[in-house]
């Protein structure tokens, strides 16, 4: 068995297992509420934080309350000044370690392990454009994984087939569709959604070009079923994008990429997202999809609403070479993925760990802002920053009542060294 096979087996077993109490002391806590040194956190056997703060006496009290001996060095994690963050939340990624989230249950296990060991404790699994029956099969697979009790899988994101041909990027043009009500109904049905009763299915997000003939009506239809539609892969003007957000779209899919850009006489969809406080804006902070000046600009004009995403494909954390994106051939050179057929950018090989590192170490962002973009902001896009039926405990902060999702990282370069998801040790 290879090292990666062993890691996949260990991570998958942990995620399918039960949580344990966790106690971490002497950390440099960084989350959206700020930064504190000498920090500790304690979670219980349900995978929820019971207390956090500073002060040794209080720490020892809460250790005993969850059944941990505060003097037991094997039971208490001494962070020794390492950075403690909430687990990273990636709401747009397609795969890693040579597998995509379209590759069945085993493929999901491999790709999730590839992201989990780098600190991405929760993930929305993005599914690529395919024939509708294949998409529906892949939705069912995600639904089954969630129903098995996996806490790390937040649902799926359908990036297609309702995209503009002119802005398709690396999506198969033969599979693009107008989102007519019958197809939307079929997708919602296989997801387990029940709009009549308010029951949520496993589809969290769907990217739609609002200018398509049924684009706006589909946004309303998905939103009514509890899905968060996203405006993206579109050729929409400002007014049409604004209509999409008013119809219920709450996300902009990887801003700047696969859409008409900013122009002083043709504003396009980006200003519509920026000026709407309801909208979470995805951003691929790899310096390739979006160059550094535009990354800095996005944080200035949409503070606390910019979510780092990876759009990571199967080649993530792998050597350069030949890969697949759906049925399409991709070549990765210097870590950059492009279609063999036309040279179009074909997703990324980014990890959220790297996106946070770039923000702090290269772009000079405050650690608080960088961590917020990888934790609380993406959680907010789906209401996961509050108690909810999908995650139970909220995500995105180191605070009592929140999920026991923790990363311990090297303060020198932000490399993630230890990871917990809902009280389950993944690394």
Short mmCIF file of C-alpha atoms in Angstrom, two decimals:
data_model
loop_
_atom_site.label_atom_id
_atom_site.label_comp_id
_atom_site.label_asym_id
_atom_site.label_seq_id
_atom_site.Cartn_x
_atom_site.Cartn_y
_atom_site.Cartn_z
CA UNK A 1 0.00 0.00 0.00
CA UNK A 2 1.36 3.43 -0.96
CA UNK A 3 1.74 6.28 1.51
CA UNK A 4 -1.23 8.08 -0.05
CA UNK A 5 -3.39 4.96 0.08
CA UNK A 6 -2.58 4.66 3.77
CA UNK A 7 -3.47 8.33 4.32
CA UNK A 8 -6.77 7.96 2.44
CA UNK A 9 -7.65 4.88 4.51
CA UNK A 10 -6.78 6.62 7.79
CA UNK A 11 -8.64 9.86 6.95
CA UNK A 12 -11.71 8.02 5.65
CA UNK A 13 -11.82 5.78 8.74
CA UNK A 14 -11.58 8.82 11.02
CA UNK A 15 -14.36 10.67 9.16
CA UNK A 16 -16.61 7.62 9.32
CA UNK A 17 -15.84 7.20 13.02
CA UNK A 18 -16.94 9.00 16.15
CA UNK A 19 -15.52 12.26 17.54
CA UNK A 20 -13.37 12.42 20.64
CA UNK A 21 -12.76 15.25 23.11
CA UNK A 22 -9.93 17.57 22.09
CA UNK A 23 -7.87 19.91 24.28
CA UNK A 24 -5.31 22.30 22.78
CA UNK A 25 -3.31 24.85 24.80
CA UNK A 26 -0.64 27.49 24.25
CA UNK A 27 -1.77 28.44 20.74
CA UNK A 28 -1.84 31.65 18.73
CA UNK A 29 -5.53 31.73 17.83
CA UNK A 30 -6.45 33.40 14.54
CA UNK A 31 -10.06 33.58 13.38
CA UNK A 32 -12.46 36.20 12.02
CA UNK A 33 -12.92 37.68 15.51
CA UNK A 34 -9.24 38.41 15.94
CA UNK A 35 -5.90 37.10 17.11
CA UNK A 36 -4.89 36.01 20.63
CA UNK A 37 -1.78 34.37 22.05
CA UNK A 38 -1.66 31.90 24.91
CA UNK A 39 -5.01 30.55 23.76
CA UNK A 40 -6.68 27.24 24.50
CA UNK A 41 -9.75 25.37 23.27
CA UNK A 42 -11.62 22.33 24.56
CA UNK A 43 -14.24 20.29 22.71
CA UNK A 44 -16.40 17.40 23.89
CA UNK A 45 -17.27 13.91 22.66
CA UNK A 46 -19.95 15.32 20.35
CA UNK A 47 -17.37 17.23 18.31
CA UNK A 48 -18.43 20.67 19.57
CA UNK A 49 -16.34 23.33 21.32
CA UNK A 50 -17.36 23.71 24.96
CA UNK A 51 -14.95 26.49 25.94
CA UNK A 52 -12.02 28.54 24.70
CA UNK A 53 -9.92 31.40 26.00
CA UNK A 54 -6.88 32.13 28.12
CA UNK A 55 -6.09 31.21 31.72
CA UNK A 56 -4.70 27.86 32.87
CA UNK A 57 -7.14 27.25 35.72
CA UNK A 58 -10.20 27.54 33.50
CA UNK A 59 -8.56 25.32 30.87
CA UNK A 60 -7.95 22.58 33.42
CA UNK A 61 -11.55 22.81 34.61
CA UNK A 62 -12.96 22.27 31.13
CA UNK A 63 -10.49 19.46 30.41
CA UNK A 64 -11.82 17.56 33.39
CA UNK A 65 -15.41 18.34 32.36
CA UNK A 66 -14.92 16.46 29.05
CA UNK A 67 -12.94 13.60 30.62
CA UNK A 68 -9.39 14.74 29.81
CA UNK A 69 -6.67 14.80 32.47
CA UNK A 70 -5.00 18.22 32.02
CA UNK A 71 -1.70 16.75 33.25
CA UNK A 72 -1.69 13.99 30.61
CA UNK A 73 0.72 15.13 27.90
CA UNK A 74 -0.60 12.47 25.54
CA UNK A 75 -4.16 13.76 25.88
CA UNK A 76 -3.51 17.52 25.83
CA UNK A 77 -2.02 19.07 22.68
CA UNK A 78 0.61 21.70 23.49
CA UNK A 79 0.58 23.95 20.43
CA UNK A 80 3.86 25.56 21.50
CA UNK A 81 2.85 28.84 19.90
CA UNK A 82 1.56 27.37 16.63
CA UNK A 83 -1.28 29.10 14.81
CA UNK A 84 -4.72 27.74 15.68
CA UNK A 85 -7.42 28.41 13.08
CA UNK A 86 -10.86 27.01 12.37
CA UNK A 87 -10.82 24.29 9.74
CA UNK A 88 -10.79 25.66 6.21
CA UNK A 89 -14.05 25.50 4.22
CA UNK A 90 -13.77 25.13 0.42
CA UNK A 91 -17.08 25.70 -1.38
CA UNK A 92 -15.73 25.19 -4.92
CA UNK A 93 -13.31 22.34 -5.69
CA UNK A 94 -13.38 19.39 -8.08
CA UNK A 95 -10.72 16.99 -6.81
CA UNK A 96 -7.14 16.18 -5.82
CA UNK A 97 -4.63 13.33 -5.79
CA UNK A 98 -5.57 12.22 -9.35
CA UNK A 99 -9.27 11.81 -8.49
CA UNK A 100 -12.28 14.07 -8.98
CA UNK A 101 -15.52 14.27 -7.04
CA UNK A 102 -17.23 12.87 -10.18
CA UNK A 103 -15.29 9.59 -9.81
CA UNK A 104 -17.70 7.77 -7.51
CA UNK A 105 -17.52 7.06 -3.79
CA UNK A 106 -13.88 5.93 -3.77
CA UNK A 107 -12.84 8.93 -5.85
CA UNK A 108 -14.49 11.22 -3.31
CA UNK A 109 -12.57 9.53 -0.48
CA UNK A 110 -9.23 10.04 -2.23
CA UNK A 111 -9.83 13.66 -3.27
CA UNK A 112 -11.22 14.61 0.12
CA UNK A 113 -8.21 13.13 1.89
CA UNK A 114 -5.96 15.15 -0.40
CA UNK A 115 -7.58 18.38 0.75
CA UNK A 116 -8.24 17.33 4.36
CA UNK A 117 -4.60 16.74 5.26
CA UNK A 118 -3.91 20.33 4.16
CA UNK A 119 -6.51 21.74 6.53
CA UNK A 120 -9.70 21.79 4.45
CA UNK A 121 -11.98 20.16 6.98
CA UNK A 122 -15.23 20.82 5.11
CA UNK A 123 -15.88 20.88 1.39
CA UNK A 124 -18.68 21.41 -1.09
CA UNK A 125 -17.96 18.87 -3.84
CA UNK A 126 -18.06 20.55 -7.25
CA UNK A 127 -19.31 18.38 -10.10
CA UNK A 128 -18.28 19.18 -13.67
CA UNK A 129 -20.56 19.58 -16.71
CA UNK A 130 -21.68 16.18 -18.03
CA UNK A 131 -24.79 14.73 -19.66
CA UNK A 132 -27.73 15.30 -17.30
CA UNK A 133 -28.10 11.62 -16.43
CA UNK A 134 -24.40 11.46 -15.45
CA UNK A 135 -24.74 14.60 -13.33
CA UNK A 136 -27.76 13.06 -11.60
CA UNK A 137 -25.81 9.86 -10.91
CA UNK A 138 -23.01 11.91 -9.35
CA UNK A 139 -25.53 13.87 -7.25
CA UNK A 140 -26.85 10.56 -5.92
CA UNK A 141 -23.33 9.51 -4.96
CA UNK A 142 -22.78 12.71 -2.96
CA UNK A 143 -26.18 12.28 -1.32
CA UNK A 144 -25.29 8.72 -0.27
CA UNK A 145 -21.97 9.87 1.22
CA UNK A 146 -23.74 12.54 3.25
CA UNK A 147 -26.43 10.12 4.40
CA UNK A 148 -23.70 7.77 5.62
CA UNK A 149 -22.82 10.40 8.22
CA UNK A 150 -19.68 11.99 6.77
CA UNK A 151 -19.34 15.37 8.53
CA UNK A 152 -16.78 16.78 6.08
CA UNK A 153 -19.02 16.74 2.98
CA UNK A 154 -21.29 19.78 2.91
CA UNK A 155 -23.11 18.83 -0.32
CA UNK A 156 -22.41 19.34 -3.99
CA UNK A 157 -21.96 22.28 -6.31
CA UNK A 158 -23.11 21.84 -9.90
CA UNK A 159 -20.77 23.87 -12.08
CA UNK A 160 -22.82 23.28 -15.20
CA UNK A 161 -24.56 22.41 -17.38
CA UNK A 162 -26.35 25.80 -17.28
CA UNK A 163 -23.41 27.90 -18.52
CA UNK A 164 -22.96 30.38 -21.37
CA UNK A 165 -21.28 28.83 -24.41
CA UNK A 166 -19.11 31.93 -24.83
CA UNK A 167 -17.86 31.62 -21.22
CA UNK A 168 -17.75 27.83 -20.87
CA UNK A 169 -14.08 27.69 -19.89
CA UNK A 170 -13.06 24.03 -19.63
CA UNK A 171 -16.62 22.67 -19.72
CA UNK A 172 -17.80 20.36 -22.50
CA UNK A 173 -19.85 22.48 -24.96
CA UNK A 174 -21.81 19.41 -26.11
CA UNK A 175 -23.33 19.07 -22.63
CA UNK A 176 -24.42 22.67 -21.99
CA UNK A 177 -28.16 23.18 -21.46
CA UNK A 178 -30.79 25.81 -20.87
CA UNK A 179 -32.16 25.25 -17.33
CA UNK A 180 -35.72 24.37 -18.27
CA UNK A 181 -38.00 23.47 -15.33
CA UNK A 182 -38.07 19.73 -16.09
CA UNK A 183 -34.28 19.39 -15.77
CA UNK A 184 -34.24 21.47 -12.60
CA UNK A 185 -37.00 19.30 -11.12
CA UNK A 186 -35.05 16.14 -11.96
CA UNK A 187 -31.88 17.43 -10.30
CA UNK A 188 -33.72 18.51 -7.17
CA UNK A 189 -35.52 15.17 -6.96
CA UNK A 190 -32.35 13.07 -7.08
CA UNK A 191 -30.74 15.41 -4.52
CA UNK A 192 -33.46 14.59 -2.00
CA UNK A 193 -34.86 18.12 -1.91
CA UNK A 194 -38.53 18.49 -1.07
CA UNK A 195 -39.52 22.11 -1.72
CA UNK A 196 -43.08 21.47 -0.52
CA UNK A 197 -41.91 20.52 2.98
CA UNK A 198 -38.77 22.65 3.00
CA UNK A 199 -36.54 19.57 3.08
CA UNK A 200 -32.98 20.28 1.91
CA UNK A 201 -31.34 18.06 -0.65
CA UNK A 202 -27.60 17.62 -1.12
CA UNK A 203 -27.20 20.33 -3.79
CA UNK A 204 -25.75 23.35 -1.99
CA UNK A 205 -24.87 25.55 -4.93
CA UNK A 206 -25.40 25.70 -8.68
CA UNK A 207 -23.67 28.00 -11.15
CA UNK A 208 -26.08 29.52 -13.69
CA UNK A 209 -25.58 32.04 -16.49
CA UNK A 210 -28.58 34.30 -15.76
CA UNK A 211 -28.88 35.48 -19.38
CA UNK A 212 -29.95 32.00 -20.56
CA UNK A 213 -33.63 31.86 -21.63
CA UNK A 214 -34.64 30.10 -18.38
CA UNK A 215 -31.74 31.44 -16.29
CA UNK A 216 -33.67 33.73 -13.98
CA UNK A 217 -36.59 31.32 -13.55
CA UNK A 218 -34.15 28.50 -12.71
CA UNK A 219 -32.44 30.68 -10.10
CA UNK A 220 -35.85 31.21 -8.48
CA UNK A 221 -36.64 27.48 -8.70
CA UNK A 222 -33.39 26.37 -7.09
CA UNK A 223 -33.50 29.10 -4.43
CA UNK A 224 -37.04 28.06 -3.47
CA UNK A 225 -35.66 24.56 -2.81
CA UNK A 226 -32.94 25.82 -0.47
CA UNK A 227 -30.09 25.75 -3.00
CA UNK A 228 -27.85 28.82 -3.25
CA UNK A 229 -27.60 29.69 -6.97
CA UNK A 230 -24.40 31.35 -8.16
CA UNK A 231 -23.94 33.75 -11.06
CA UNK A 232 -20.99 32.69 -13.17
CA UNK A 233 -19.67 31.31 -16.46
CA UNK A 234 -21.83 34.03 -17.93
CA UNK A 235 -21.92 36.80 -20.53
CA UNK A 236 -24.51 38.77 -18.57
CA UNK A 237 -24.71 42.54 -18.50
CA UNK A 238 -25.04 44.45 -15.23
CA UNK A 239 -28.84 44.53 -15.26
CA UNK A 240 -29.20 40.79 -15.94
CA UNK A 241 -26.71 39.86 -13.23
CA UNK A 242 -28.51 42.14 -10.79
CA UNK A 243 -31.79 40.44 -11.73
CA UNK A 244 -30.15 37.10 -10.95
CA UNK A 245 -29.13 38.24 -7.48
CA UNK A 246 -32.58 39.70 -6.87
CA UNK A 247 -34.09 36.35 -7.95
CA UNK A 248 -32.13 34.53 -5.24
CA UNK A 249 -28.53 34.00 -6.37
CA UNK A 250 -26.24 34.44 -3.37
CA UNK A 251 -22.79 33.68 -4.78
CA UNK A 252 -20.57 34.84 -7.64
CA UNK A 253 -18.62 31.88 -9.04
CA UNK A 254 -14.84 32.60 -9.14
CA UNK A 255 -15.05 36.33 -9.78
CA UNK A 256 -13.10 37.63 -12.81
CA UNK A 257 -12.85 34.15 -14.32
CA UNK A 258 -15.25 32.94 -17.05
CA UNK A 259 -17.22 36.19 -17.20
CA UNK A 260 -17.11 39.56 -18.93
CA UNK A 261 -14.78 41.85 -17.04
CA UNK A 262 -15.01 45.36 -15.66
CA UNK A 263 -15.58 48.11 -18.24
CA UNK A 264 -16.53 51.71 -17.56
CA UNK A 265 -19.37 51.76 -20.13
CA UNK A 266 -20.32 48.08 -19.87
CA UNK A 267 -20.14 47.28 -16.14
CA UNK A 268 -21.03 43.63 -16.51
CA UNK A 269 -21.80 41.23 -13.64
CA UNK A 270 -18.93 42.05 -11.27
CA UNK A 271 -20.24 45.43 -9.98
CA UNK A 272 -23.66 43.83 -9.49
CA UNK A 273 -22.09 41.33 -7.09
CA UNK A 274 -19.79 43.83 -5.39
CA UNK A 275 -22.54 46.29 -4.50
CA UNK A 276 -24.98 43.63 -3.22
CA UNK A 277 -24.34 42.84 0.48
CA UNK A 278 -26.23 39.54 0.10
CA UNK A 279 -23.63 38.08 -2.27
CA UNK A 280 -20.57 36.00 -1.35
CA UNK A 281 -17.78 36.40 -3.91
CA UNK A 282 -15.54 33.44 -4.72
CA UNK A 283 -11.90 34.18 -5.52
CA UNK A 284 -9.11 31.85 -6.69
CA UNK A 285 -6.04 33.27 -4.95
CA UNK A 286 -3.30 31.44 -6.83
CA UNK A 287 -1.70 34.41 -8.62
CA UNK A 288 -2.56 32.78 -11.96
CA UNK A 289 -6.34 32.79 -12.28
CA UNK A 290 -6.37 36.21 -10.62
CA UNK A 291 -3.21 38.25 -10.40
CA UNK A 292 -2.21 39.90 -7.14
CA UNK A 293 -3.44 43.47 -7.81
CA UNK A 294 -6.94 42.15 -8.51
CA UNK A 295 -6.89 39.95 -5.42
CA UNK A 296 -6.06 43.02 -3.32
CA UNK A 297 -8.74 45.04 -5.13
CA UNK A 298 -11.44 42.44 -4.45
CA UNK A 299 -10.76 42.57 -0.73
CA UNK A 300 -11.05 46.34 -0.76
CA UNK A 301 -14.38 46.48 -2.53
CA UNK A 302 -16.00 43.44 -0.91
CA UNK A 303 -14.56 43.14 2.61
CA UNK A 304 -15.83 40.17 4.66
CA UNK A 305 -17.66 38.83 1.58
CA UNK A 306 -14.72 37.43 -0.40
CA UNK A 307 -14.32 33.67 0.02
CA UNK A 308 -11.16 31.91 -1.06
CA UNK A 309 -11.94 28.89 -3.24
CA UNK A 310 -9.57 26.55 -5.03
CA UNK A 311 -11.49 25.27 -8.09
CA UNK A 312 -8.98 22.46 -7.61
CA UNK A 313 -8.95 19.65 -10.17
CA UNK A 314 -7.65 16.07 -9.96
CA UNK A 315 -4.05 17.19 -10.55
CA UNK A 316 -3.99 19.08 -7.24
CA UNK A 317 -1.00 18.13 -5.05
CA UNK A 318 0.33 16.00 -7.94
CA UNK A 319 3.22 16.29 -10.41
CA UNK A 320 2.87 18.07 -13.75
CA UNK A 321 1.55 15.89 -16.56
CA UNK A 322 -1.57 14.68 -18.38
CA UNK A 323 -4.90 14.56 -16.55
CA UNK A 324 -8.65 14.52 -17.23
CA UNK A 325 -11.35 17.06 -16.44
CA UNK A 326 -14.55 15.13 -17.05
CA UNK A 327 -14.04 13.72 -20.55
CA UNK A 328 -11.60 16.44 -21.58
CA UNK A 329 -7.81 16.10 -21.74
CA UNK A 330 -5.81 18.49 -19.56
CA UNK A 331 -2.10 19.19 -19.43
CA UNK A 332 -0.52 20.61 -16.26
CA UNK A 333 2.70 22.60 -16.66
CA UNK A 334 4.31 24.43 -13.72
CA UNK A 335 1.20 23.64 -11.68
CA UNK A 336 -1.13 25.36 -14.18
CA UNK A 337 -3.86 23.28 -15.82
CA UNK A 338 -5.00 23.93 -19.39
CA UNK A 339 -7.16 22.04 -21.88
CA UNK A 340 -5.13 20.25 -24.53
CA UNK A 341 -7.73 21.17 -27.18
CA UNK A 342 -7.68 24.96 -26.93
CA UNK A 343 -5.41 26.03 -24.08
CA UNK A 344 -8.28 27.21 -21.85
CA UNK A 345 -7.55 27.29 -18.11
CA UNK A 346 -8.94 24.03 -16.70
CA UNK A 347 -9.41 24.60 -13.00
CA UNK A 348 -6.49 24.97 -10.62
CA UNK A 349 -4.11 22.92 -8.52
CA UNK A 350 -4.57 25.22 -5.52
CA UNK A 351 -5.08 24.24 -1.88
CA UNK A 352 -6.77 26.56 0.62
CA UNK A 353 -3.66 26.16 2.77
CA UNK A 354 -1.70 27.81 -0.05
CA UNK A 355 -4.33 30.50 -0.67
CA UNK A 356 -4.11 31.57 3.00
CA UNK A 357 -0.30 31.42 2.93
CA UNK A 358 -0.18 33.59 -0.22
CA UNK A 359 -2.52 36.14 1.32
CA UNK A 360 -0.46 36.53 4.48
CA UNK A 361 3.11 35.91 3.34
CA UNK A 362 3.06 37.34 -0.21
CA UNK A 363 0.21 39.86 -0.36
CA UNK A 364 0.56 41.24 3.16
CA UNK A 365 -3.03 40.60 4.24
CA UNK A 366 -3.70 40.54 7.94
CA UNK A 367 -3.86 36.95 9.23
CA UNK A 368 -7.39 37.63 10.49
CA UNK A 369 -8.63 38.68 7.04
CA UNK A 370 -6.90 35.77 5.29
CA UNK A 371 -8.32 33.18 7.69
CA UNK A 372 -11.79 34.73 7.53
CA UNK A 373 -11.77 34.28 3.73
CA UNK A 374 -11.11 30.55 4.14
CA UNK A 375 -13.42 29.88 7.10
CA UNK A 376 -16.26 32.13 8.23
CA UNK A 377 -17.01 33.81 4.89
CA UNK A 378 -17.54 30.58 2.92
CA UNK A 379 -19.55 29.15 5.84
CA UNK A 380 -21.82 32.20 5.79
CA UNK A 381 -22.68 31.62 2.12
CA UNK A 382 -24.91 28.73 3.18
CA UNK A 383 -25.88 29.81 6.69
CA UNK A 384 -23.36 27.38 8.17
CA UNK A 385 -22.12 30.10 10.53
CA UNK A 386 -25.26 29.38 12.58
CA UNK A 387 -26.78 26.12 13.85
CA UNK A 388 -28.22 24.38 10.79
CA UNK A 389 -29.57 21.01 9.63
CA UNK A 390 -26.48 20.12 7.57
CA UNK A 391 -23.57 20.63 9.98
CA UNK A 392 -25.47 20.91 13.24
CA UNK A 393 -22.95 23.08 15.06
CA UNK A 394 -21.91 26.23 13.19
CA UNK A 395 -18.60 26.53 11.34
CA UNK A 396 -15.98 29.23 10.99
CA UNK A 397 -14.86 30.37 14.48
CA UNK A 398 -12.95 29.08 17.49
CA UNK A 399 -15.72 29.71 20.01
CA UNK A 400 -18.07 27.78 22.31
CA UNK A 401 -20.89 26.07 20.43
CA UNK A 402 -18.96 25.90 17.15
CA UNK A 403 -17.80 22.67 15.52
CA UNK A 404 -14.49 21.26 16.71
CA UNK A 405 -12.77 21.93 13.38
CA UNK A 406 -9.15 22.93 14.09
CA UNK A 407 -5.92 23.47 12.20
CA UNK A 408 -2.56 23.89 13.85
CA UNK A 409 -0.10 25.59 11.49
CA UNK A 410 3.56 26.56 11.50
CA UNK A 411 3.73 30.32 12.30
CA UNK A 412 6.70 30.77 9.92
CA UNK A 413 5.01 29.67 6.70
CA UNK A 414 1.43 28.69 7.63
CA UNK A 415 1.96 25.03 6.70
CA UNK A 416 -0.84 23.01 8.31
CA UNK A 417 0.58 20.33 10.63
CA UNK A 418 -2.43 18.97 12.54
CA UNK A 419 -6.11 18.80 11.56
CA UNK A 420 -9.37 17.92 13.27
CA UNK A 421 -12.87 17.79 11.71
CA UNK A 422 -15.79 17.71 14.17
CA UNK A 423 -13.52 16.24 16.83
CA UNK A 424 -12.01 13.63 14.50
CA UNK A 425 -8.21 13.71 14.11
CA UNK A 426 -7.33 13.72 10.40
CA UNK A 427 -3.65 14.62 10.61
#
